[in-house]
Amino acid sequence: MAFESSLLRLLDERGYIHQATDGAALDALAARGPVTGYIGFDATAPSLHVGSLVQIMMLRRMQQAGHRPIVLMGGGTTKVGDPSGKDESRKMLTDADIDANIASIRKVFERFLDFGAKDAQGRPSGAILVNNADWLEPLHYIELLRTVGPHFTINRMMTFDSVRLRLEREQPLTFLEFNYMILQAYDFRELARREGCRLQLGGSDQWGNIVNGIELARRMDGAELFGLTTPLITTADGGKMGKTARGAIWLNADQLSPYDYWQFWRNTADADVGKFLRLFTDLDLQTIAKLEELEGQAINEAKVALANAATAMLHGEEAARTAEETARKAFAEGAAGGDLPTVAAGDEGIGIVAALVALGFAASNKEARRGIDQGAVRLDGEKVGDPHAIARPGARVSFGAKKHGLVVAA
């Protein structure tokens, strides 16, 4: 459909929209003036990873279109655990762990959102970060169940993917986790009351949870709320966004270096470059269209543009320039023959064991694996502990203190 509001047009043309509850009404609401919308993030680790980046970018797009984003940190729901997409229960964290994680995660949001913005009258209008522990912790559980529980049926809850898929796989689903969707629905109602929030955004796996919140607010308060979800972001080979053989691509610099973050984007598959440019950078669509026209080796220019833009947004322009220059020098040394041996690989990369053998650093796969077990192998300076790790073009492979080589594009 053709959208009237700048918000939904922006989200649509960049590829963020999968489903919306009453899209026409939401479009009309957004066209009339600023809308407040939120996305929730649980604080299970000191950093979010790149799999959460599309949601962070959705909040950024809201603010770019003149609307007000809310970052909801799940200080309360982190203690319960969202079963969506999970086969196992998460480990329990202490209050101190959760508070420390939230403080660490906030640093990333400060890179993407303006928390200090003010309107023409000087009133605060920027993004805000709230913690659902503020209203969930004081609740008496029996009182909550008596007030909110009658609006949910077990029959319907059993139909949601987050519950049904876990049970179909015969994986345990605790009663604690089963309550997560009730608490998330309560969050939406509470934000509507406290902050005038009318919109919840999220991934496609959150559709059921979002609809629950809309229905709860309608039944209890007569409020009209809306939901909008993004498609599941996968790579061209069907893999999950951000899942690599080397582990999660963390957003905090103390969890993953800016150079490794830059390399992650630089190693994007050819077929994903255009999509990722639209989703994860602020480059205008005309520029992106020109980059998408590049073919053959020239498409590497588009990948560098993606890596620079994504890295600059998170870590700053200087970090992006430094990462690009480091990679350029590494390639130059390899191309010139220099002192560094090279091994060629396609976009899919090469297994670290095979790379060590091909570079002559190990005489056999067994020796390569032994070096990994002993902590002697590094990729771009990071110790490799997984013999199945993948080294992609641009990566520097080290074995011990003196053996260094480069993976170059085939």
mmCIF file of C-alpha atoms in Angstrom:
data_model
loop_
_atom_site.group_PDB
_atom_site.id
_atom_site.type_symbol
_atom_site.label_atom_id
_atom_site.label_comp_id
_atom_site.label_asym_id
_atom_site.label_seq_id
_atom_site.Cartn_x
_atom_site.Cartn_y
_atom_site.Cartn_z
ATOM 1 C CA MET A 1 0.000 0.000 0.000
ATOM 2 C CA ALA A 2 1.044 3.623 -0.516
ATOM 3 C CA PHE A 3 1.724 5.270 2.842
ATOM 4 C CA GLU A 4 0.943 8.889 3.663
ATOM 5 C CA SER A 5 3.176 9.249 6.720
ATOM 6 C CA SER A 6 6.887 9.864 6.360
ATOM 7 C CA LEU A 7 7.503 7.236 9.068
ATOM 8 C CA LEU A 8 5.873 4.302 7.295
ATOM 9 C CA ARG A 9 7.206 5.411 3.905
ATOM 10 C CA LEU A 10 10.720 5.447 5.342
ATOM 11 C CA LEU A 11 10.310 2.040 6.985
ATOM 12 C CA ASP A 12 8.724 0.571 3.850
ATOM 13 C CA GLU A 13 11.290 1.790 1.326
ATOM 14 C CA ARG A 14 14.151 0.575 3.503
ATOM 15 C CA GLY A 15 12.666 -2.909 3.960
ATOM 16 C CA TYR A 16 11.663 -2.905 7.619
ATOM 17 C CA ILE A 17 7.958 -3.746 7.405
ATOM 18 C CA HIS A 18 6.695 -7.314 7.698
ATOM 19 C CA GLN A 19 3.328 -7.036 9.468
ATOM 20 C CA ALA A 20 1.281 -4.244 11.004
ATOM 21 C CA THR A 21 -1.922 -4.194 13.013
ATOM 22 C CA ASP A 22 -4.334 -1.919 11.119
ATOM 23 C CA GLY A 23 -1.636 -0.379 8.948
ATOM 24 C CA ALA A 24 -3.996 2.237 7.494
ATOM 25 C CA ALA A 25 -4.947 3.571 10.944
ATOM 26 C CA LEU A 26 -1.311 3.562 12.078
ATOM 27 C CA ASP A 27 -0.326 5.428 8.901
ATOM 28 C CA ALA A 28 -3.021 8.045 9.526
ATOM 29 C CA LEU A 29 -1.933 8.433 13.156
ATOM 30 C CA ALA A 30 1.713 8.923 12.165
ATOM 31 C CA ALA A 31 0.719 11.431 9.462
ATOM 32 C CA ARG A 32 -1.129 13.598 12.018
ATOM 33 C CA GLY A 33 1.860 14.132 14.295
ATOM 34 C CA PRO A 34 4.580 12.559 16.436
ATOM 35 C CA VAL A 35 3.950 9.006 17.620
ATOM 36 C CA THR A 36 5.685 7.418 20.595
ATOM 37 C CA GLY A 37 6.846 3.850 19.967
ATOM 38 C CA TYR A 38 8.986 1.345 21.800
ATOM 39 C CA ILE A 39 11.002 -1.837 21.488
ATOM 40 C CA GLY A 40 12.004 -3.984 24.444
ATOM 41 C CA PHE A 41 15.471 -5.449 24.998
ATOM 42 C CA ASP A 42 16.328 -7.871 27.761
ATOM 43 C CA ALA A 43 19.645 -7.416 29.542
ATOM 44 C CA THR A 44 21.010 -10.948 29.417
ATOM 45 C CA ALA A 45 24.603 -9.898 28.540
ATOM 46 C CA PRO A 46 26.788 -6.769 28.779
ATOM 47 C CA SER A 47 26.211 -6.127 25.072
ATOM 48 C CA LEU A 48 23.578 -6.634 22.429
ATOM 49 C CA HIS A 49 24.754 -8.262 19.216
ATOM 50 C CA VAL A 50 24.215 -7.420 15.589
ATOM 51 C CA GLY A 51 21.071 -9.562 15.533
ATOM 52 C CA SER A 52 19.410 -6.751 17.537
ATOM 53 C CA LEU A 53 20.647 -4.044 15.175
ATOM 54 C CA VAL A 54 17.595 -4.001 12.902
ATOM 55 C CA GLN A 55 15.446 -3.178 15.949
ATOM 56 C CA ILE A 56 17.841 -0.446 17.057
ATOM 57 C CA MET A 57 17.749 0.988 13.537
ATOM 58 C CA MET A 58 13.925 0.968 13.644
ATOM 59 C CA LEU A 59 14.063 3.277 16.668
ATOM 60 C CA ARG A 60 16.593 5.439 14.846
ATOM 61 C CA ARG A 61 14.273 5.651 11.820
ATOM 62 C CA MET A 62 11.433 6.703 14.124
ATOM 63 C CA GLN A 63 13.485 9.600 15.414
ATOM 64 C CA GLN A 64 14.665 10.521 11.907
ATOM 65 C CA ALA A 65 11.009 10.785 10.857
ATOM 66 C CA GLY A 66 10.183 13.108 13.759
ATOM 67 C CA HIS A 67 8.729 10.576 16.193
ATOM 68 C CA ARG A 68 9.696 9.621 19.736
ATOM 69 C CA PRO A 69 11.434 6.306 20.441
ATOM 70 C CA ILE A 70 11.462 4.512 23.758
ATOM 71 C CA VAL A 71 14.118 1.945 24.609
ATOM 72 C CA LEU A 72 12.565 -0.428 27.121
ATOM 73 C CA MET A 73 15.182 -2.346 29.068
ATOM 74 C CA GLY A 74 13.817 -5.533 30.577
ATOM 75 C CA GLY A 75 15.244 -5.284 34.056
ATOM 76 C CA GLY A 76 12.190 -7.195 35.235
ATOM 77 C CA THR A 77 11.510 -9.536 32.307
ATOM 78 C CA THR A 78 15.185 -10.530 32.091
ATOM 79 C CA LYS A 79 14.509 -12.433 35.308
ATOM 80 C CA VAL A 80 11.792 -14.420 33.530
ATOM 81 C CA GLY A 81 13.148 -15.065 30.039
ATOM 82 C CA ASP A 82 11.459 -14.671 26.665
ATOM 83 C CA PRO A 83 10.884 -18.173 25.227
ATOM 84 C CA SER A 84 10.570 -16.787 21.659
ATOM 85 C CA GLY A 85 13.040 -18.589 19.406
ATOM 86 C CA LYS A 86 14.686 -20.336 22.359
ATOM 87 C CA ASP A 87 15.055 -24.067 22.924
ATOM 88 C CA GLU A 88 16.464 -23.730 26.420
ATOM 89 C CA SER A 89 15.793 -21.673 29.505
ATOM 90 C CA ARG A 90 18.263 -18.858 30.100
ATOM 91 C CA LYS A 91 20.430 -18.766 33.195
ATOM 92 C CA MET A 92 19.270 -16.679 36.143
ATOM 93 C CA LEU A 93 21.055 -13.353 36.672
ATOM 94 C CA THR A 94 21.381 -11.313 39.850
ATOM 95 C CA ASP A 95 20.054 -7.759 40.164
ATOM 96 C CA ALA A 96 23.647 -6.490 40.081
ATOM 97 C CA ASP A 97 24.344 -8.423 36.862
ATOM 98 C CA ILE A 98 21.241 -7.005 35.193
ATOM 99 C CA ASP A 99 21.961 -3.418 36.287
ATOM 100 C CA ALA A 100 25.543 -3.666 35.016
ATOM 101 C CA ASN A 101 24.341 -5.080 31.692
ATOM 102 C CA ILE A 102 21.835 -2.245 31.240
ATOM 103 C CA ALA A 103 24.499 0.392 31.938
ATOM 104 C CA SER A 104 26.774 -1.237 29.364
ATOM 105 C CA ILE A 105 24.058 -1.628 26.730
ATOM 106 C CA ARG A 106 22.952 1.997 27.094
ATOM 107 C CA LYS A 107 26.291 3.126 25.624
ATOM 108 C CA VAL A 108 25.313 1.556 22.296
ATOM 109 C CA PHE A 109 21.907 3.252 22.198
ATOM 110 C CA GLU A 110 23.602 6.587 22.810
ATOM 111 C CA ARG A 111 25.418 6.100 19.498
ATOM 112 C CA PHE A 112 22.207 5.568 17.526
ATOM 113 C CA LEU A 113 19.639 7.790 19.269
ATOM 114 C CA ASP A 114 19.444 11.382 20.492
ATOM 115 C CA PHE A 115 18.436 11.316 24.146
ATOM 116 C CA GLY A 116 18.860 15.073 24.641
ATOM 117 C CA ALA A 117 16.580 16.458 21.924
ATOM 118 C CA LYS A 118 14.090 19.228 22.771
ATOM 119 C CA ASP A 119 11.071 20.595 20.924
ATOM 120 C CA ALA A 120 10.523 24.204 19.810
ATOM 121 C CA GLN A 121 9.321 25.100 23.322
ATOM 122 C CA GLY A 122 12.451 23.637 24.902
ATOM 123 C CA ARG A 123 10.691 20.611 26.327
ATOM 124 C CA PRO A 124 12.433 17.218 26.244
ATOM 125 C CA SER A 125 11.442 15.337 23.086
ATOM 126 C CA GLY A 126 14.329 12.953 22.625
ATOM 127 C CA ALA A 127 14.544 9.216 23.010
ATOM 128 C CA ILE A 128 14.147 7.832 26.493
ATOM 129 C CA LEU A 129 15.364 4.646 28.127
ATOM 130 C CA VAL A 130 13.109 3.065 30.725
ATOM 131 C CA ASN A 131 13.342 -0.107 32.803
ATOM 132 C CA ASN A 132 10.309 -2.337 33.243
ATOM 133 C CA ALA A 133 11.607 -3.341 36.662
ATOM 134 C CA ASP A 134 10.241 0.051 37.785
ATOM 135 C CA TRP A 135 6.675 -1.212 37.501
ATOM 136 C CA LEU A 136 7.075 -4.992 37.530
ATOM 137 C CA GLU A 137 9.091 -5.216 40.746
ATOM 138 C CA PRO A 138 6.467 -3.515 42.987
ATOM 139 C CA LEU A 139 3.653 -5.725 41.696
ATOM 140 C CA HIS A 140 2.208 -8.327 44.008
ATOM 141 C CA TYR A 141 2.049 -11.394 41.817
ATOM 142 C CA ILE A 142 -1.360 -12.636 42.948
ATOM 143 C CA GLU A 143 -2.787 -9.158 42.447
ATOM 144 C CA LEU A 144 -1.318 -9.051 38.954
ATOM 145 C CA LEU A 145 -2.759 -12.447 38.058
ATOM 146 C CA ARG A 146 -6.198 -11.464 39.376
ATOM 147 C CA THR A 147 -6.131 -8.189 37.423
ATOM 148 C CA VAL A 148 -4.470 -9.202 34.182
ATOM 149 C CA GLY A 149 -4.788 -12.998 34.093
ATOM 150 C CA PRO A 150 -8.494 -13.157 33.160
ATOM 151 C CA HIS A 151 -7.694 -11.455 29.847
ATOM 152 C CA PHE A 152 -5.553 -14.400 28.706
ATOM 153 C CA THR A 153 -6.529 -17.981 27.962
ATOM 154 C CA ILE A 154 -4.182 -20.944 28.056
ATOM 155 C CA ASN A 155 -5.776 -22.195 24.829
ATOM 156 C CA ARG A 156 -4.710 -19.105 22.913
ATOM 157 C CA MET A 157 -1.291 -18.839 24.537
ATOM 158 C CA MET A 158 -0.569 -22.384 23.413
ATOM 159 C CA THR A 159 -1.040 -21.344 19.778
ATOM 160 C CA PHE A 160 1.757 -18.769 19.771
ATOM 161 C CA ASP A 161 4.990 -19.859 18.101
ATOM 162 C CA SER A 162 7.107 -19.002 21.147
ATOM 163 C CA VAL A 163 5.225 -21.668 23.134
ATOM 164 C CA ARG A 164 4.107 -24.125 20.457
ATOM 165 C CA LEU A 165 7.532 -24.606 18.823
ATOM 166 C CA ARG A 166 9.270 -25.206 22.151
ATOM 167 C CA LEU A 167 6.712 -27.884 23.050
ATOM 168 C CA GLU A 168 6.826 -29.477 19.586
ATOM 169 C CA ARG A 169 10.602 -29.871 19.991
ATOM 170 C CA GLU A 170 9.924 -31.496 23.368
ATOM 171 C CA GLN A 171 12.071 -28.874 25.090
ATOM 172 C CA PRO A 172 11.081 -27.832 28.615
ATOM 173 C CA LEU A 173 9.096 -24.611 28.963
ATOM 174 C CA THR A 174 8.987 -23.458 32.569
ATOM 175 C CA PHE A 175 5.948 -21.820 34.112
ATOM 176 C CA LEU A 176 8.172 -18.787 34.760
ATOM 177 C CA GLU A 177 8.861 -18.385 31.032
ATOM 178 C CA PHE A 178 5.207 -19.060 30.222
ATOM 179 C CA ASN A 179 4.380 -15.831 32.053
ATOM 180 C CA TYR A 180 6.692 -13.747 29.856
ATOM 181 C CA MET A 181 4.017 -12.870 27.311
ATOM 182 C CA ILE A 182 1.712 -11.629 30.067
ATOM 183 C CA LEU A 183 4.421 -9.364 31.424
ATOM 184 C CA GLN A 184 5.303 -8.038 27.959
ATOM 185 C CA ALA A 185 1.649 -7.265 27.311
ATOM 186 C CA TYR A 186 1.539 -5.450 30.646
ATOM 187 C CA ASP A 187 4.621 -3.437 29.612
ATOM 188 C CA PHE A 188 2.812 -2.088 26.547
ATOM 189 C CA ARG A 189 -0.229 -1.114 28.582
ATOM 190 C CA GLU A 190 1.995 0.535 31.213
ATOM 191 C CA LEU A 191 3.974 2.530 28.622
ATOM 192 C CA ALA A 192 0.722 3.656 27.026
ATOM 193 C CA ARG A 193 -0.401 4.992 30.386
ATOM 194 C CA ARG A 194 2.921 6.492 31.489
ATOM 195 C CA GLU A 195 4.362 7.814 28.226
ATOM 196 C CA GLY A 196 1.456 7.960 25.782
ATOM 197 C CA CYS A 197 3.091 5.149 23.809
ATOM 198 C CA ARG A 198 0.888 3.988 20.917
ATOM 199 C CA LEU A 199 3.207 1.703 18.959
ATOM 200 C CA GLN A 200 5.267 -1.390 19.717
ATOM 201 C CA LEU A 201 7.886 -2.471 17.214
ATOM 202 C CA GLY A 202 9.699 -5.784 17.094
ATOM 203 C CA GLY A 203 10.878 -8.761 15.109
ATOM 204 C CA SER A 204 8.413 -11.100 13.446
ATOM 205 C CA ASP A 205 8.805 -13.582 16.319
ATOM 206 C CA GLN A 206 7.254 -10.963 18.631
ATOM 207 C CA TRP A 207 3.962 -10.696 16.746
ATOM 208 C CA GLY A 208 1.966 -12.728 19.276
ATOM 209 C CA ASN A 209 3.410 -10.836 22.241
ATOM 210 C CA ILE A 210 2.655 -7.485 20.584
ATOM 211 C CA VAL A 211 -0.939 -8.463 19.771
ATOM 212 C CA ASN A 212 -1.420 -9.542 23.390
ATOM 213 C CA GLY A 213 -0.399 -6.082 24.589
ATOM 214 C CA ILE A 214 -2.741 -4.357 22.146
ATOM 215 C CA GLU A 215 -5.664 -6.518 23.237
ATOM 216 C CA LEU A 216 -4.893 -6.105 26.941
ATOM 217 C CA ALA A 217 -4.834 -2.303 26.701
ATOM 218 C CA ARG A 218 -8.074 -2.311 24.697
ATOM 219 C CA ARG A 219 -9.883 -4.533 27.185
ATOM 220 C CA MET A 220 -8.626 -2.855 30.345
ATOM 221 C CA ASP A 221 -8.355 0.788 29.252
ATOM 222 C CA GLY A 222 -10.201 1.082 25.947
ATOM 223 C CA ALA A 223 -6.924 2.251 24.377
ATOM 224 C CA GLU A 224 -6.134 1.913 20.674
ATOM 225 C CA LEU A 225 -2.562 0.716 20.260
ATOM 226 C CA PHE A 226 -0.623 -0.540 17.249
ATOM 227 C CA GLY A 227 2.074 -3.061 16.405
ATOM 228 C CA LEU A 228 4.579 -3.337 13.584
ATOM 229 C CA THR A 229 7.099 -6.113 12.998
ATOM 230 C CA THR A 230 10.171 -6.520 10.823
ATOM 231 C CA PRO A 231 10.868 -9.563 8.660
ATOM 232 C CA LEU A 232 13.354 -12.119 9.907
ATOM 233 C CA ILE A 233 16.681 -10.813 8.622
ATOM 234 C CA THR A 234 18.659 -13.670 7.112
ATOM 235 C CA THR A 235 21.776 -13.792 4.965
ATOM 236 C CA ALA A 236 21.741 -14.871 1.317
ATOM 237 C CA ASP A 237 22.651 -18.434 2.296
ATOM 238 C CA GLY A 238 19.656 -18.636 4.637
ATOM 239 C CA GLY A 239 21.672 -18.199 7.813
ATOM 240 C CA LYS A 240 20.622 -16.101 10.779
ATOM 241 C CA MET A 241 21.868 -12.528 10.741
ATOM 242 C CA GLY A 242 24.900 -12.092 12.991
ATOM 243 C CA LYS A 243 25.607 -15.760 13.590
ATOM 244 C CA THR A 244 29.159 -16.600 12.512
ATOM 245 C CA ALA A 245 31.575 -19.420 13.078
ATOM 246 C CA ARG A 246 33.626 -17.066 15.255
ATOM 247 C CA GLY A 247 30.687 -16.317 17.530
ATOM 248 C CA ALA A 248 28.321 -13.404 18.056
ATOM 249 C CA ILE A 249 29.049 -10.008 16.523
ATOM 250 C CA TRP A 250 28.789 -7.872 19.648
ATOM 251 C CA LEU A 251 28.016 -4.146 19.491
ATOM 252 C CA ASN A 252 30.082 -2.979 22.468
ATOM 253 C CA ALA A 253 33.728 -2.282 21.596
ATOM 254 C CA ASP A 254 34.981 -4.111 24.692
ATOM 255 C CA GLN A 255 33.240 -7.256 23.435
ATOM 256 C CA LEU A 256 34.304 -6.983 19.779
ATOM 257 C CA SER A 257 36.902 -4.631 18.323
ATOM 258 C CA PRO A 258 35.849 -1.961 15.793
ATOM 259 C CA TYR A 259 38.176 -3.619 13.259
ATOM 260 C CA ASP A 260 36.438 -6.980 13.623
ATOM 261 C CA TYR A 261 33.079 -5.228 13.375
ATOM 262 C CA TRP A 262 34.234 -3.524 10.162
ATOM 263 C CA GLN A 263 35.427 -6.851 8.774
ATOM 264 C CA PHE A 264 32.058 -8.457 9.505
ATOM 265 C CA TRP A 265 30.341 -5.956 7.206
ATOM 266 C CA ARG A 266 33.157 -6.035 4.643
ATOM 267 C CA ASN A 267 32.657 -9.790 4.327
ATOM 268 C CA THR A 268 28.949 -9.461 3.500
ATOM 269 C CA ALA A 269 27.844 -11.773 0.671
ATOM 270 C CA ASP A 270 27.345 -10.033 -2.682
ATOM 271 C CA ALA A 271 23.595 -10.723 -2.666
ATOM 272 C CA ASP A 272 23.110 -9.062 0.742
ATOM 273 C CA VAL A 273 24.946 -5.779 0.158
ATOM 274 C CA GLY A 274 21.991 -3.715 -1.092
ATOM 275 C CA LYS A 275 19.617 -4.988 1.589
ATOM 276 C CA PHE A 276 22.116 -4.331 4.369
ATOM 277 C CA LEU A 277 22.912 -0.847 3.061
ATOM 278 C CA ARG A 278 19.222 0.054 3.299
ATOM 279 C CA LEU A 279 18.705 -1.507 6.711
ATOM 280 C CA PHE A 280 21.914 -0.665 8.537
ATOM 281 C CA THR A 281 23.221 2.637 7.114
ATOM 282 C CA ASP A 282 21.954 6.169 6.593
ATOM 283 C CA LEU A 283 23.215 6.330 2.997
ATOM 284 C CA ASP A 284 20.491 7.754 0.774
ATOM 285 C CA LEU A 285 18.601 5.389 -1.514
ATOM 286 C CA GLN A 286 20.016 6.962 -4.686
ATOM 287 C CA THR A 287 23.570 6.280 -3.524
ATOM 288 C CA ILE A 288 22.617 2.743 -2.509
ATOM 289 C CA ALA A 289 21.048 2.114 -5.937
ATOM 290 C CA LYS A 290 24.328 3.087 -7.625
ATOM 291 C CA LEU A 291 26.317 0.820 -5.320
ATOM 292 C CA GLU A 292 23.935 -2.055 -6.111
ATOM 293 C CA GLU A 293 24.770 -1.702 -9.806
ATOM 294 C CA LEU A 294 28.414 -2.632 -9.213
ATOM 295 C CA GLU A 295 29.442 -6.075 -10.411
ATOM 296 C CA GLY A 296 32.421 -8.375 -10.254
ATOM 297 C CA GLN A 297 35.360 -7.108 -8.214
ATOM 298 C CA ALA A 298 33.804 -3.628 -8.193
ATOM 299 C CA ILE A 299 31.151 -4.805 -5.747
ATOM 300 C CA ASN A 300 33.890 -4.743 -3.109
ATOM 301 C CA GLU A 301 33.550 -0.932 -3.230
ATOM 302 C CA ALA A 302 29.957 -1.335 -2.059
ATOM 303 C CA LYS A 303 31.069 -3.665 0.722
ATOM 304 C CA VAL A 304 33.656 -1.147 1.900
ATOM 305 C CA ALA A 305 30.996 1.588 1.822
ATOM 306 C CA LEU A 306 28.730 -0.651 3.939
ATOM 307 C CA ALA A 307 31.524 -1.458 6.402
ATOM 308 C CA ASN A 308 32.541 2.209 6.720
ATOM 309 C CA ALA A 309 28.997 3.493 7.225
ATOM 310 C CA ALA A 310 27.969 0.798 9.702
ATOM 311 C CA THR A 311 31.196 1.074 11.705
ATOM 312 C CA ALA A 312 31.126 4.879 11.785
ATOM 313 C CA MET A 313 27.563 4.835 13.111
ATOM 314 C CA LEU A 314 28.491 2.563 16.024
ATOM 315 C CA HIS A 315 32.145 3.368 16.745
ATOM 316 C CA GLY A 316 32.725 6.746 15.070
ATOM 317 C CA GLU A 317 34.277 8.010 11.843
ATOM 318 C CA GLU A 318 37.846 7.657 13.092
ATOM 319 C CA ALA A 319 37.378 3.990 13.990
ATOM 320 C CA ALA A 320 35.924 3.315 10.535
ATOM 321 C CA ARG A 321 38.836 5.067 8.775
ATOM 322 C CA THR A 322 41.377 3.207 10.894
ATOM 323 C CA ALA A 323 39.718 -0.151 10.181
ATOM 324 C CA GLU A 324 39.625 0.514 6.442
ATOM 325 C CA GLU A 325 43.268 1.604 6.401
ATOM 326 C CA THR A 326 44.342 -1.447 8.424
ATOM 327 C CA ALA A 327 42.537 -3.735 5.989
ATOM 328 C CA ARG A 328 43.957 -1.875 2.982
ATOM 329 C CA LYS A 329 47.510 -2.236 4.265
ATOM 330 C CA ALA A 330 46.964 -5.918 4.971
ATOM 331 C CA PHE A 331 45.742 -6.482 1.422
ATOM 332 C CA ALA A 332 48.560 -4.381 0.002
ATOM 333 C CA GLU A 333 51.153 -6.393 1.866
ATOM 334 C CA GLY A 334 49.590 -9.605 0.644
ATOM 335 C CA ALA A 335 49.285 -8.405 -2.953
ATOM 336 C CA ALA A 336 52.870 -7.210 -2.992
ATOM 337 C CA GLY A 337 54.098 -10.550 -1.834
ATOM 338 C CA GLY A 338 55.918 -8.897 1.087
ATOM 339 C CA ASP A 339 56.766 -11.057 4.054
ATOM 340 C CA LEU A 340 53.216 -12.317 4.490
ATOM 341 C CA PRO A 341 52.038 -15.497 2.780
ATOM 342 C CA THR A 342 48.451 -15.534 1.503
ATOM 343 C CA VAL A 343 45.640 -18.007 1.005
ATOM 344 C CA ALA A 344 42.745 -17.265 -1.335
ATOM 345 C CA ALA A 345 39.114 -17.722 -0.338
ATOM 346 C CA GLY A 346 35.690 -16.792 -1.664
ATOM 347 C CA ASP A 347 33.058 -14.800 0.220
ATOM 348 C CA GLU A 348 32.239 -17.899 2.255
ATOM 349 C CA GLY A 349 35.790 -17.922 3.633
ATOM 350 C CA ILE A 350 38.037 -20.834 4.488
ATOM 351 C CA GLY A 351 38.146 -23.019 7.582
ATOM 352 C CA ILE A 352 40.866 -21.969 9.996
ATOM 353 C CA VAL A 353 42.411 -25.441 10.022
ATOM 354 C CA ALA A 354 42.602 -25.524 6.221
ATOM 355 C CA ALA A 355 44.006 -21.990 6.198
ATOM 356 C CA LEU A 356 46.792 -22.887 8.621
ATOM 357 C CA VAL A 357 47.801 -25.849 6.474
ATOM 358 C CA ALA A 358 47.558 -23.906 3.203
ATOM 359 C CA LEU A 359 49.724 -21.112 4.621
ATOM 360 C CA GLY A 360 52.339 -23.647 5.674
ATOM 361 C CA PHE A 361 51.969 -22.855 9.356
ATOM 362 C CA ALA A 362 50.973 -26.441 10.176
ATOM 363 C CA ALA A 363 52.080 -29.640 8.497
ATOM 364 C CA SER A 364 48.719 -31.355 9.017
ATOM 365 C CA ASN A 365 45.166 -30.759 10.181
ATOM 366 C CA LYS A 366 46.065 -32.500 13.425
ATOM 367 C CA GLU A 367 48.911 -30.062 14.068
ATOM 368 C CA ALA A 368 46.646 -27.113 13.237
ATOM 369 C CA ARG A 369 44.002 -28.297 15.702
ATOM 370 C CA ARG A 370 46.658 -28.833 18.361
ATOM 371 C CA GLY A 371 47.804 -25.237 17.873
ATOM 372 C CA ILE A 372 44.212 -24.053 18.332
ATOM 373 C CA ASP A 373 43.820 -26.135 21.500
ATOM 374 C CA GLN A 374 47.036 -24.603 22.854
ATOM 375 C CA GLY A 375 45.822 -21.045 22.203
ATOM 376 C CA ALA A 376 48.496 -20.333 19.588
ATOM 377 C CA VAL A 377 46.151 -19.371 16.729
ATOM 378 C CA ARG A 378 44.624 -15.924 16.213
ATOM 379 C CA LEU A 379 42.310 -14.289 13.679
ATOM 380 C CA ASP A 380 42.831 -10.531 13.424
ATOM 381 C CA GLY A 381 44.495 -10.630 16.818
ATOM 382 C CA GLU A 382 41.677 -12.544 18.516
ATOM 383 C CA LYS A 383 42.471 -15.962 19.940
ATOM 384 C CA VAL A 384 40.696 -18.809 18.120
ATOM 385 C CA GLY A 385 39.216 -21.536 20.293
ATOM 386 C CA ASP A 386 36.973 -23.211 17.722
ATOM 387 C CA PRO A 387 38.616 -25.446 15.078
ATOM 388 C CA HIS A 388 35.539 -24.845 12.886
ATOM 389 C CA ALA A 389 36.074 -21.075 12.798
ATOM 390 C CA ILE A 390 35.992 -19.406 9.373
ATOM 391 C CA ALA A 391 38.632 -16.988 8.085
ATOM 392 C CA ARG A 392 37.188 -14.616 5.478
ATOM 393 C CA PRO A 393 38.952 -12.402 2.922
ATOM 394 C CA GLY A 394 40.775 -9.599 4.709
ATOM 395 C CA ALA A 395 41.477 -11.636 7.832
ATOM 396 C CA ARG A 396 44.979 -11.895 9.273
ATOM 397 C CA VAL A 397 45.896 -15.395 10.442
ATOM 398 C CA SER A 398 48.583 -15.833 13.080
ATOM 399 C CA PHE A 399 50.215 -18.990 14.442
ATOM 400 C CA GLY A 400 52.393 -18.260 17.430
ATOM 401 C CA ALA A 401 54.316 -15.001 17.640
ATOM 402 C CA LYS A 402 56.130 -15.096 14.296
ATOM 403 C CA LYS A 403 53.908 -16.758 11.698
ATOM 404 C CA HIS A 404 51.425 -14.387 10.069
ATOM 405 C CA GLY A 405 49.443 -14.652 6.857
ATOM 406 C CA LEU A 406 46.530 -13.086 5.030
ATOM 407 C CA VAL A 407 43.302 -14.428 3.580
ATOM 408 C CA VAL A 408 42.746 -12.691 0.241
ATOM 409 C CA ALA A 409 39.740 -12.676 -2.072
ATOM 410 C CA ALA A 410 39.767 -15.457 -4.657
#
